[in-house]
């Protein structure tokens, strides 16, 4: 991301801060606090070693600033006052100290530079009724905080995070372009016969993001491995026969994630037709992302649509409605249709239906759905229907009454391909939904 395009984010960021201040002021007033001290977090060392695990700032910190090199930094927020960034720049010759930030967002902050983490205490002293937000450390015990991640306050802040500002959506639009470019490189690597590992390297190189900068571990799988929902191995040699390729991989900009899955067939076969059918149903589901729609209903709609594909391909004999009611569709589609997306890939507050933290349960029989809220303008959600031939679930179904409604010959035919998933990121608006992913793919080369 060059300086020019970052500069174009400045007015959007300023408007984002105005909205965030309003939300935060309301949350503080409702819960009896005067200030927030948001701790980005500390480096964590590996056991018996002097090497840290990769560092990621606390998402509350990233909500205010895109600063990524932020270990032991703090943000202080007080209604009506300028934001403060307490910025740790250690005197160090082992590692390169982070540079004092100077970017499209820094005008909003008074930046206080500290050389040691403990110096933050002096800058935080004197704050009254101040809530601490972040990963707690024992050394903060006498720093004067009134609450540690107080639940009523956290509920309010999490609830409003679902409503993305135009700045946040624009970050995700731009991150979608990065991810689409990398997806195209991964597809080309697959078509050229690359191994899972080589495809992963092609993706990372084309994205320009390191593994730690990418928003989640890529899922890169060939053939039957595509039936493993969060497949994590990367085989170093290509399979003798290349049949199918599933990649679930994202990108981020200024901390905002995108989450995208594509599936490809090596040949023009029935499996390719199944991918096409899934793609069509997925677009149908994307168009269901409308203000006022209960997201759990989209999940149930996905079950019906996937059951229809299964029946059209002669894998099951039940009708879509029967397959949903009996649990047959869950044998093949055992995860949720999607989730909120933002600073976290599985963004917070998917079940929180009011600012005071009231929770809405999942529909019975759907334990992996991550979002049950009614959609409102500004929500960004994923839509990720899938169907898979998973031994563990099929073996269980075989010995149950559901087994009679499965065409086991067809199951054996499709098993070597693994599964199919198509995942886009969609913004709910007051009108037509905005699909962030499809235009990014259409324009990527
Ligand atoms: N990439 C994880 C997910 O799709 O939820
Ligand atoms: Mn995904
Ligand atoms: Mn997802």
CSV table of C-alpha atoms and ligand atoms in Angstrom, one decimal:
chain,number,residue,atom,x,y,z
A,1,UNK,CA,0.0,0.0,0.0
A,2,UNK,CA,1.7,3.2,-1.1
A,3,UNK,CA,1.6,6.6,0.7
A,4,UNK,CA,-0.7,8.1,-2.0
A,5,UNK,CA,-3.5,5.5,-1.5
A,6,UNK,CA,-3.1,5.6,2.3
A,7,UNK,CA,-3.6,9.4,2.2
A,8,UNK,CA,-6.9,8.9,0.4
A,9,UNK,CA,-8.1,7.0,3.6
A,10,UNK,CA,-7.5,10.1,5.8
A,11,UNK,CA,-11.0,11.6,5.5
A,12,UNK,CA,-12.6,8.2,5.9
A,13,UNK,CA,-10.5,7.5,9.0
A,14,UNK,CA,-11.5,10.9,10.5
A,15,UNK,CA,-15.2,10.0,10.0
A,16,UNK,CA,-14.6,6.6,11.5
A,17,UNK,CA,-13.0,8.1,14.6
A,18,UNK,CA,-16.1,10.4,15.0
A,19,UNK,CA,-18.4,7.4,15.0
A,20,UNK,CA,-16.2,5.4,17.2
A,21,UNK,CA,-15.9,8.3,19.7
A,22,UNK,CA,-19.7,8.5,19.8
A,23,UNK,CA,-20.1,4.7,20.4
A,24,UNK,CA,-17.4,4.8,23.0
A,25,UNK,CA,-18.8,7.8,24.8
A,26,UNK,CA,-22.2,6.1,25.0
A,27,UNK,CA,-20.6,2.9,26.3
A,28,UNK,CA,-18.6,4.7,28.9
A,29,UNK,CA,-21.5,6.7,30.1
A,30,UNK,CA,-23.8,3.6,30.4
A,31,UNK,CA,-21.3,1.7,32.4
A,32,UNK,CA,-19.8,4.3,34.7
A,33,UNK,CA,-16.4,4.9,33.3
A,34,UNK,CA,-14.5,8.1,32.4
A,35,UNK,CA,-11.6,6.7,30.4
A,36,UNK,CA,-10.2,3.7,28.6
A,37,UNK,CA,-6.6,2.5,28.7
A,38,UNK,CA,-6.2,0.1,25.9
A,39,UNK,CA,-3.1,-2.1,26.1
A,40,UNK,CA,-1.9,-3.5,22.8
A,41,UNK,CA,-0.4,-6.5,24.5
A,42,UNK,CA,3.1,-7.9,25.3
A,43,UNK,CA,5.4,-10.2,23.4
A,44,UNK,CA,5.1,-13.8,24.6
A,45,UNK,CA,8.2,-15.8,24.9
A,46,UNK,CA,8.4,-19.5,23.9
A,47,UNK,CA,9.1,-21.9,26.8
A,48,UNK,CA,12.8,-22.1,27.7
A,49,UNK,CA,13.6,-19.8,24.8
A,50,UNK,CA,14.5,-16.2,24.0
A,51,UNK,CA,12.3,-16.1,21.0
A,52,UNK,CA,8.8,-14.5,21.0
A,53,UNK,CA,5.7,-15.9,19.4
A,54,UNK,CA,4.4,-13.7,16.6
A,55,UNK,CA,2.8,-10.6,18.0
A,56,UNK,CA,-0.6,-9.3,17.1
A,57,UNK,CA,-2.1,-6.2,18.9
A,58,UNK,CA,-5.3,-6.6,20.8
A,59,UNK,CA,-8.2,-5.9,18.4
A,60,UNK,CA,-9.5,-3.0,20.6
A,61,UNK,CA,-6.2,-1.3,20.0
A,62,UNK,CA,-6.4,-1.9,16.3
A,63,UNK,CA,-9.9,-0.5,16.2
A,64,UNK,CA,-8.4,2.9,16.9
A,65,UNK,CA,-5.1,2.6,15.0
A,66,UNK,CA,-3.7,0.4,12.3
A,67,UNK,CA,-0.3,0.4,14.1
A,68,UNK,CA,0.9,-3.2,14.0
A,69,UNK,CA,4.4,-2.9,15.7
A,70,UNK,CA,2.7,-2.0,18.9
A,71,UNK,CA,4.0,-4.3,21.7
A,72,UNK,CA,3.6,-2.6,25.0
A,73,UNK,CA,2.0,0.4,23.5
A,74,UNK,CA,-1.2,2.0,24.9
A,75,UNK,CA,-4.1,4.1,23.7
A,76,UNK,CA,-5.8,6.4,26.2
A,77,UNK,CA,-9.3,7.5,25.4
A,78,UNK,CA,-11.2,10.2,27.3
A,79,UNK,CA,-14.4,11.7,25.9
A,80,UNK,CA,-13.9,15.1,24.4
A,81,UNK,CA,-10.1,15.0,24.7
A,82,UNK,CA,-7.4,14.2,22.1
A,83,UNK,CA,-6.4,10.6,21.8
A,84,UNK,CA,-3.1,9.6,23.3
A,85,UNK,CA,-0.8,6.9,22.0
A,86,UNK,CA,1.8,5.8,24.4
A,87,UNK,CA,4.5,4.5,22.1
A,88,UNK,CA,7.3,2.2,23.1
A,89,UNK,CA,10.5,2.8,21.2
A,90,UNK,CA,13.1,0.9,23.1
A,91,UNK,CA,16.8,1.8,22.9
A,92,UNK,CA,17.9,-1.6,21.4
A,93,UNK,CA,20.7,-2.8,19.1
A,94,UNK,CA,19.5,-6.4,18.9
A,95,UNK,CA,16.2,-5.5,17.1
A,96,UNK,CA,15.3,-2.6,15.0
A,97,UNK,CA,13.2,-0.3,17.1
A,98,UNK,CA,9.9,0.7,15.6
A,99,UNK,CA,9.8,4.1,14.0
A,100,UNK,CA,7.5,6.7,15.5
A,101,UNK,CA,4.5,6.5,13.3
A,102,UNK,CA,3.7,9.2,10.8
A,103,UNK,CA,0.8,8.3,8.6
A,104,UNK,CA,-2.8,9.1,7.6
A,105,UNK,CA,-4.0,8.4,11.1
A,106,UNK,CA,-1.4,10.0,13.3
A,107,UNK,CA,-2.7,13.5,13.3
A,108,UNK,CA,-5.5,12.3,15.6
A,109,UNK,CA,-3.1,11.3,18.4
A,110,UNK,CA,-0.8,12.9,20.9
A,111,UNK,CA,2.1,10.5,20.8
A,112,UNK,CA,4.1,10.0,24.0
A,113,UNK,CA,7.3,8.1,23.4
A,114,UNK,CA,8.6,5.7,26.1
A,115,UNK,CA,11.8,3.8,26.2
A,116,UNK,CA,10.8,1.1,28.7
A,117,UNK,CA,7.4,-0.6,29.0
A,118,UNK,CA,7.2,0.4,32.7
A,119,UNK,CA,7.3,4.1,31.8
A,120,UNK,CA,3.7,3.9,30.6
A,121,UNK,CA,2.6,3.9,34.3
A,122,UNK,CA,3.5,7.6,34.7
A,123,UNK,CA,1.4,8.5,31.6
A,124,UNK,CA,-1.6,6.6,32.9
A,125,UNK,CA,-1.4,7.9,36.4
A,126,UNK,CA,-4.2,10.3,37.4
A,127,UNK,CA,-6.9,8.8,35.1
A,128,UNK,CA,-10.1,8.4,37.1
A,129,UNK,CA,-12.6,5.6,36.7
A,130,UNK,CA,-10.4,4.2,34.0
A,131,UNK,CA,-11.2,0.8,32.4
A,132,UNK,CA,-8.3,-1.4,31.3
A,133,UNK,CA,-8.8,-3.2,28.0
A,134,UNK,CA,-6.4,-5.9,26.9
A,135,UNK,CA,-4.4,-8.8,28.2
A,136,UNK,CA,-3.9,-8.3,31.9
A,137,UNK,CA,-0.4,-8.5,33.5
A,138,UNK,CA,0.3,-8.7,37.2
A,139,UNK,CA,2.5,-5.6,37.1
A,140,UNK,CA,-0.5,-3.4,36.3
A,141,UNK,CA,-2.1,-4.2,39.6
A,142,UNK,CA,-1.2,-0.9,41.3
A,143,UNK,CA,-1.6,1.3,38.1
A,144,UNK,CA,-5.0,2.6,39.3
A,145,UNK,CA,-7.4,1.0,36.9
A,146,UNK,CA,-11.0,0.8,38.1
A,147,UNK,CA,-12.0,-2.3,36.0
A,148,UNK,CA,-10.3,-5.0,33.9
A,149,UNK,CA,-12.2,-5.7,30.7
A,150,UNK,CA,-15.4,-5.0,32.5
A,151,UNK,CA,-18.1,-7.2,30.9
A,152,UNK,CA,-20.9,-4.6,30.6
A,153,UNK,CA,-18.5,-2.2,28.8
A,154,UNK,CA,-17.1,-5.0,26.6
A,155,UNK,CA,-20.6,-6.0,25.5
A,156,UNK,CA,-21.3,-2.5,24.4
A,157,UNK,CA,-18.1,-2.1,22.5
A,158,UNK,CA,-18.4,-5.5,20.9
A,159,UNK,CA,-22.0,-5.0,19.9
A,160,UNK,CA,-21.2,-1.9,17.9
A,161,UNK,CA,-18.1,-3.4,16.2
A,162,UNK,CA,-20.6,-5.2,13.9
A,163,UNK,CA,-21.5,-1.9,12.3
A,164,UNK,CA,-18.6,-1.2,10.0
A,165,UNK,CA,-17.8,2.4,9.1
A,166,UNK,CA,-17.0,3.4,5.5
A,167,UNK,CA,-13.3,3.4,6.5
A,168,UNK,CA,-13.5,-0.2,7.7
A,169,UNK,CA,-15.3,-1.3,4.5
A,170,UNK,CA,-12.8,0.5,2.3
A,171,UNK,CA,-10.0,-1.3,4.1
A,172,UNK,CA,-11.7,-4.6,3.4
A,173,UNK,CA,-12.4,-3.6,-0.3
A,174,UNK,CA,-8.7,-3.0,-0.8
A,175,UNK,CA,-7.7,-6.1,1.1
A,176,UNK,CA,-10.0,-8.1,-1.2
A,177,UNK,CA,-8.0,-6.9,-4.2
A,178,UNK,CA,-4.8,-8.1,-2.6
A,179,UNK,CA,-6.4,-11.5,-1.8
A,180,UNK,CA,-7.9,-11.9,-5.3
A,181,UNK,CA,-4.5,-11.3,-6.9
A,182,UNK,CA,-3.0,-13.9,-4.6
A,183,UNK,CA,-5.9,-16.4,-5.3
A,184,UNK,CA,-5.2,-16.1,-9.0
A,185,UNK,CA,-1.6,-16.9,-8.5
A,186,UNK,CA,-2.5,-19.9,-6.4
A,187,UNK,CA,-4.9,-21.1,-9.0
A,188,UNK,CA,-2.2,-20.8,-11.7
A,189,UNK,CA,0.2,-22.8,-9.5
A,190,UNK,CA,-2.5,-25.5,-9.1
A,191,UNK,CA,-3.0,-25.6,-12.9
A,192,UNK,CA,0.7,-26.0,-13.4
A,193,UNK,CA,0.8,-29.1,-11.1
A,194,UNK,CA,2.3,-27.5,-8.0
A,195,UNK,CA,2.3,-29.1,-4.5
A,196,UNK,CA,0.2,-27.7,-1.6
A,197,UNK,CA,3.4,-26.2,-0.3
A,198,UNK,CA,4.3,-24.6,-3.6
A,199,UNK,CA,0.8,-23.2,-4.0
A,200,UNK,CA,1.0,-21.7,-0.5
A,201,UNK,CA,4.3,-20.0,-1.5
A,202,UNK,CA,2.8,-18.7,-4.7
A,203,UNK,CA,-0.1,-17.2,-2.6
A,204,UNK,CA,2.1,-15.6,-0.1
A,205,UNK,CA,4.4,-14.1,-2.7
A,206,UNK,CA,1.6,-12.7,-4.7
A,207,UNK,CA,-0.2,-11.3,-1.6
A,208,UNK,CA,2.9,-9.4,-0.4
A,209,UNK,CA,2.0,-10.3,3.1
A,210,UNK,CA,4.0,-12.5,5.5
A,211,UNK,CA,2.3,-15.4,7.2
A,212,UNK,CA,2.0,-13.4,10.3
A,213,UNK,CA,0.5,-10.4,8.5
A,214,UNK,CA,-2.2,-12.6,6.8
A,215,UNK,CA,-5.3,-12.7,8.9
A,216,UNK,CA,-5.5,-16.4,9.4
A,217,UNK,CA,-3.6,-19.6,8.5
A,218,UNK,CA,-4.2,-20.4,4.8
A,219,UNK,CA,-6.1,-23.6,4.1
A,220,UNK,CA,-4.5,-25.0,0.9
A,221,UNK,CA,-5.5,-28.5,0.0
A,222,UNK,CA,-5.5,-30.9,-2.9
A,223,UNK,CA,-7.8,-33.9,-3.6
A,224,UNK,CA,-9.3,-35.6,-0.6
A,225,UNK,CA,-7.6,-33.1,1.8
A,226,UNK,CA,-10.2,-30.6,0.7
A,227,UNK,CA,-12.7,-32.5,3.0
A,228,UNK,CA,-10.7,-31.4,6.1
A,229,UNK,CA,-12.4,-28.2,7.1
A,230,UNK,CA,-9.3,-26.4,8.6
A,231,UNK,CA,-6.6,-28.5,6.8
A,232,UNK,CA,-3.2,-27.4,8.1
A,233,UNK,CA,-0.6,-29.6,6.5
A,234,UNK,CA,1.2,-28.6,3.4
A,235,UNK,CA,2.4,-31.6,1.4
A,236,UNK,CA,5.7,-31.0,-0.3
A,237,UNK,CA,5.1,-33.2,-3.3
A,238,UNK,CA,2.2,-33.0,-5.7
A,239,UNK,CA,-0.2,-36.0,-5.8
A,240,UNK,CA,0.3,-38.4,-8.7
A,241,UNK,CA,-3.2,-37.5,-10.0
A,242,UNK,CA,-4.4,-34.0,-9.5
A,243,UNK,CA,-8.2,-33.8,-9.1
A,244,UNK,CA,-9.3,-30.9,-6.9
A,245,UNK,CA,-8.0,-27.8,-5.2
A,246,UNK,CA,-9.6,-25.8,-2.3
A,247,UNK,CA,-8.0,-22.6,-1.0
A,248,UNK,CA,-9.4,-20.6,1.9
A,249,UNK,CA,-7.0,-17.6,2.2
A,250,UNK,CA,-7.4,-13.9,3.0
A,251,UNK,CA,-5.5,-10.7,3.3
A,252,UNK,CA,-5.7,-7.7,5.5
A,253,UNK,CA,-5.3,-4.0,5.3
A,254,UNK,CA,-4.7,-1.9,8.5
A,255,UNK,CA,-5.9,-4.8,10.5
A,256,UNK,CA,-9.1,-5.5,8.6
A,257,UNK,CA,-9.4,-9.0,7.3
A,258,UNK,CA,-11.0,-10.6,4.3
A,259,UNK,CA,-11.8,-14.3,4.2
A,260,UNK,CA,-12.2,-16.0,0.8
A,261,UNK,CA,-12.5,-19.6,-0.4
A,262,UNK,CA,-12.4,-20.9,-3.9
A,263,UNK,CA,-12.5,-24.5,-5.2
A,264,UNK,CA,-11.3,-25.7,-8.6
A,265,UNK,CA,-11.4,-28.9,-10.6
A,266,UNK,CA,-8.6,-30.1,-12.7
A,267,UNK,CA,-10.9,-31.4,-15.4
A,268,UNK,CA,-14.3,-30.6,-16.9
A,269,UNK,CA,-16.1,-33.4,-14.9
A,270,UNK,CA,-19.0,-33.9,-12.6
A,271,UNK,CA,-17.1,-32.4,-9.8
A,272,UNK,CA,-16.5,-29.3,-11.8
A,273,UNK,CA,-20.3,-29.2,-12.4
A,274,UNK,CA,-20.8,-29.5,-8.6
A,275,UNK,CA,-18.5,-26.5,-8.0
A,276,UNK,CA,-20.5,-24.6,-10.6
A,277,UNK,CA,-23.8,-25.5,-8.8
A,278,UNK,CA,-22.3,-24.5,-5.5
A,279,UNK,CA,-21.2,-21.2,-7.0
A,280,UNK,CA,-24.7,-20.4,-8.2
A,281,UNK,CA,-26.3,-21.3,-4.9
A,282,UNK,CA,-23.6,-19.2,-3.1
A,283,UNK,CA,-24.5,-16.2,-5.2
A,284,UNK,CA,-28.2,-16.8,-4.3
A,285,UNK,CA,-27.2,-16.8,-0.6
A,286,UNK,CA,-25.2,-13.6,-1.0
A,287,UNK,CA,-28.3,-11.9,-2.3
A,288,UNK,CA,-30.1,-12.9,0.9
A,289,UNK,CA,-27.8,-10.6,2.9
A,290,UNK,CA,-30.4,-7.8,3.5
A,291,UNK,CA,-31.2,-5.5,6.4
A,292,UNK,CA,-33.8,-7.1,8.6
A,293,UNK,CA,-32.9,-10.7,7.7
A,294,UNK,CA,-32.2,-13.1,10.5
A,295,UNK,CA,-28.7,-14.5,9.6
A,296,UNK,CA,-29.7,-17.9,11.0
A,297,UNK,CA,-32.4,-18.1,8.3
A,298,UNK,CA,-29.6,-17.7,5.7
A,299,UNK,CA,-27.9,-20.7,7.3
A,300,UNK,CA,-31.1,-22.7,7.0
A,301,UNK,CA,-31.5,-21.6,3.4
A,302,UNK,CA,-28.0,-22.8,2.8
A,303,UNK,CA,-28.9,-26.3,4.0
A,304,UNK,CA,-31.8,-26.4,1.6
A,305,UNK,CA,-29.7,-25.2,-1.3
A,306,UNK,CA,-26.9,-27.6,-0.6
A,307,UNK,CA,-29.4,-30.5,-0.2
A,308,UNK,CA,-30.7,-29.6,-3.6
A,309,UNK,CA,-27.3,-29.9,-5.1
A,310,UNK,CA,-26.8,-33.2,-3.3
A,311,UNK,CA,-30.0,-34.5,-4.7
A,312,UNK,CA,-29.4,-33.1,-8.2
A,313,UNK,CA,-26.1,-35.0,-8.2
A,314,UNK,CA,-27.8,-38.1,-7.0
A,315,UNK,CA,-25.9,-38.2,-3.7
A,316,UNK,CA,-29.0,-38.2,-1.5
A,317,UNK,CA,-32.6,-39.1,-2.2
A,318,UNK,CA,-34.4,-36.9,0.4
A,319,UNK,CA,-36.0,-33.6,-0.5
A,320,UNK,CA,-34.2,-30.4,0.7
A,321,UNK,CA,-36.8,-29.8,3.4
A,322,UNK,CA,-36.5,-33.4,4.6
A,323,UNK,CA,-32.7,-33.3,4.5
A,324,UNK,CA,-32.7,-30.2,6.7
A,325,UNK,CA,-35.2,-31.6,9.2
A,326,UNK,CA,-33.6,-35.0,9.6
A,327,UNK,CA,-30.0,-33.7,9.8
A,328,UNK,CA,-29.0,-35.4,6.5
A,329,UNK,CA,-27.7,-32.1,5.1
A,330,UNK,CA,-25.5,-31.7,8.1
A,331,UNK,CA,-23.6,-34.9,7.2
A,332,UNK,CA,-22.3,-33.0,4.2
A,333,UNK,CA,-22.4,-29.4,5.4
A,334,UNK,CA,-21.2,-29.6,9.0
A,335,UNK,CA,-20.3,-25.9,9.6
A,336,UNK,CA,-22.0,-22.6,9.7
A,337,UNK,CA,-22.9,-20.5,6.7
A,338,UNK,CA,-20.5,-17.8,7.9
A,339,UNK,CA,-19.7,-15.1,10.5
A,340,UNK,CA,-19.1,-11.5,11.1
A,341,UNK,CA,-15.8,-10.2,9.6
A,342,UNK,CA,-13.6,-7.3,10.6
A,343,UNK,CA,-10.7,-6.8,12.9
A,344,UNK,CA,-11.0,-10.5,13.7
A,345,UNK,CA,-11.7,-13.1,11.0
A,346,UNK,CA,-14.4,-14.5,13.2
A,347,UNK,CA,-15.4,-11.1,14.5
A,348,UNK,CA,-16.9,-10.6,18.0
A,349,UNK,CA,-20.5,-10.4,19.1
A,350,UNK,CA,-22.1,-12.8,16.6
A,351,UNK,CA,-24.8,-13.7,19.2
A,352,UNK,CA,-25.1,-10.3,21.0
A,353,UNK,CA,-28.4,-8.8,20.0
A,354,UNK,CA,-28.4,-5.8,22.3
A,355,UNK,CA,-25.8,-3.4,23.6
A,356,UNK,CA,-26.3,-4.8,27.1
A,357,UNK,CA,-25.1,-8.2,26.0
A,358,UNK,CA,-28.3,-10.2,25.5
A,359,UNK,CA,-27.4,-13.4,23.6
A,360,UNK,CA,-29.4,-15.1,20.9
A,361,UNK,CA,-28.9,-18.9,20.7
A,362,UNK,CA,-28.2,-20.9,17.6
A,363,UNK,CA,-31.1,-22.9,16.1
A,364,UNK,CA,-31.1,-26.4,17.7
A,365,UNK,CA,-29.0,-28.9,15.8
A,366,UNK,CA,-26.6,-26.2,14.4
A,367,UNK,CA,-23.8,-26.0,16.9
A,368,UNK,CA,-21.2,-24.4,14.7
A,369,UNK,CA,-23.1,-21.3,13.5
A,370,UNK,CA,-21.2,-18.2,14.6
A,371,UNK,CA,-23.8,-15.5,13.9
A,372,UNK,CA,-27.5,-15.3,14.9
A,373,UNK,CA,-28.1,-11.6,14.8
A,374,UNK,CA,-30.6,-9.9,12.5
A,375,UNK,CA,-28.6,-8.2,9.7
A,376,UNK,CA,-28.3,-4.4,9.7
A,377,UNK,CA,-26.6,-1.9,7.3
A,378,UNK,CA,-22.9,-1.9,7.9
A,379,UNK,CA,-22.5,-5.6,8.9
A,380,UNK,CA,-19.9,-7.4,6.9
A,381,UNK,CA,-20.4,-11.2,6.8
A,382,UNK,CA,-19.0,-14.2,5.0
A,383,UNK,CA,-21.2,-16.5,3.0
A,384,UNK,CA,-19.4,-19.8,2.7
A,385,UNK,CA,-21.6,-22.8,1.8
A,386,UNK,CA,-19.7,-26.1,1.5
A,387,UNK,CA,-20.3,-29.8,1.0
A,388,UNK,CA,-17.7,-32.4,1.9
A,389,UNK,CA,-17.3,-36.2,1.8
A,390,UNK,CA,-15.9,-36.6,5.4
A,391,UNK,CA,-15.3,-40.2,6.5
A,392,UNK,CA,-16.0,-39.6,10.1
A,393,UNK,CA,-19.5,-38.1,9.4
A,394,UNK,CA,-20.3,-40.6,6.7
A,395,UNK,CA,-19.4,-43.6,8.8
A,396,UNK,CA,-21.8,-42.4,11.5
A,397,UNK,CA,-24.6,-41.8,9.0
A,398,UNK,CA,-24.1,-45.2,7.4
A,399,UNK,CA,-25.3,-47.0,10.5
A,400,UNK,CA,-28.2,-44.6,11.2
A,401,UNK,CA,-31.5,-44.2,9.5
A,402,UNK,CA,-30.0,-41.4,7.4
A,403,UNK,CA,-27.8,-44.0,5.7
A,404,UNK,CA,-30.8,-45.2,3.6
A,405,UNK,CA,-31.1,-41.8,2.0
A,406,UNK,CA,-27.6,-41.7,0.8
A,407,UNK,CA,-26.4,-43.1,-2.5
A,408,UNK,CA,-23.2,-44.7,-1.4
A,409,UNK,CA,-22.0,-45.4,-4.9
A,410,UNK,CA,-22.0,-41.7,-5.6
A,411,UNK,CA,-20.3,-41.0,-2.3
A,412,UNK,CA,-17.5,-43.3,-3.3
A,413,UNK,CA,-17.2,-41.5,-6.7
A,414,UNK,CA,-16.9,-38.0,-5.2
A,415,UNK,CA,-14.8,-38.9,-2.1
A,416,UNK,CA,-11.4,-38.7,-3.9
A,417,UNK,CA,-12.3,-35.0,-4.7
A,418,UNK,CA,-12.8,-34.2,-1.0
A,419,UNK,CA,-15.3,-31.3,-1.0
A,420,UNK,CA,-16.4,-27.9,-2.3
A,421,UNK,CA,-16.6,-24.5,-0.6
A,422,UNK,CA,-17.1,-21.1,-2.0
A,423,UNK,CA,-16.7,-18.1,0.3
A,424,UNK,CA,-17.3,-14.4,-0.3
A,425,UNK,CA,-17.4,-11.3,2.0
A,426,UNK,CA,-20.6,-9.3,1.7
A,427,UNK,CA,-21.6,-5.9,3.1
A,428,UNK,CA,-25.2,-5.5,4.3
A,429,UNK,CA,-26.5,-2.1,3.2
A,430,UNK,CA,-29.9,-0.5,3.3
A,431,UNK,CA,-30.4,-1.6,-0.3
A,432,UNK,CA,-28.6,-4.3,-2.4
A,433,UNK,CA,-25.8,-6.1,-0.7
A,434,UNK,CA,-22.3,-5.3,-1.7
A,435,UNK,CA,-20.1,-8.3,-2.5
A,436,UNK,CA,-16.5,-7.3,-1.8
A,437,UNK,CA,-15.0,-10.4,-3.3
A,438,UNK,CA,-16.5,-10.9,-6.8
A,439,UNK,CA,-15.5,-7.5,-8.2
A,440,UNK,CA,-12.0,-8.0,-6.8
A,441,UNK,CA,-11.7,-11.3,-8.7
A,442,UNK,CA,-13.2,-9.8,-11.8
A,443,UNK,CA,-10.6,-7.1,-11.9
A,444,UNK,CA,-7.5,-9.1,-10.7
A,445,UNK,CA,-5.1,-10.3,-13.3
B,1,LIG,N1,-11.1,-19.1,7.1
B,1,LIG,C1,-11.9,-19.5,8.2
B,1,LIG,C2,-13.3,-19.4,7.9
B,1,LIG,O1,-13.7,-19.4,6.8
B,1,LIG,O2,-14.1,-19.2,8.8
B,2,LIG,MN1,-12.5,-18.9,5.1
B,3,LIG,MN1,-15.1,-17.7,7.0
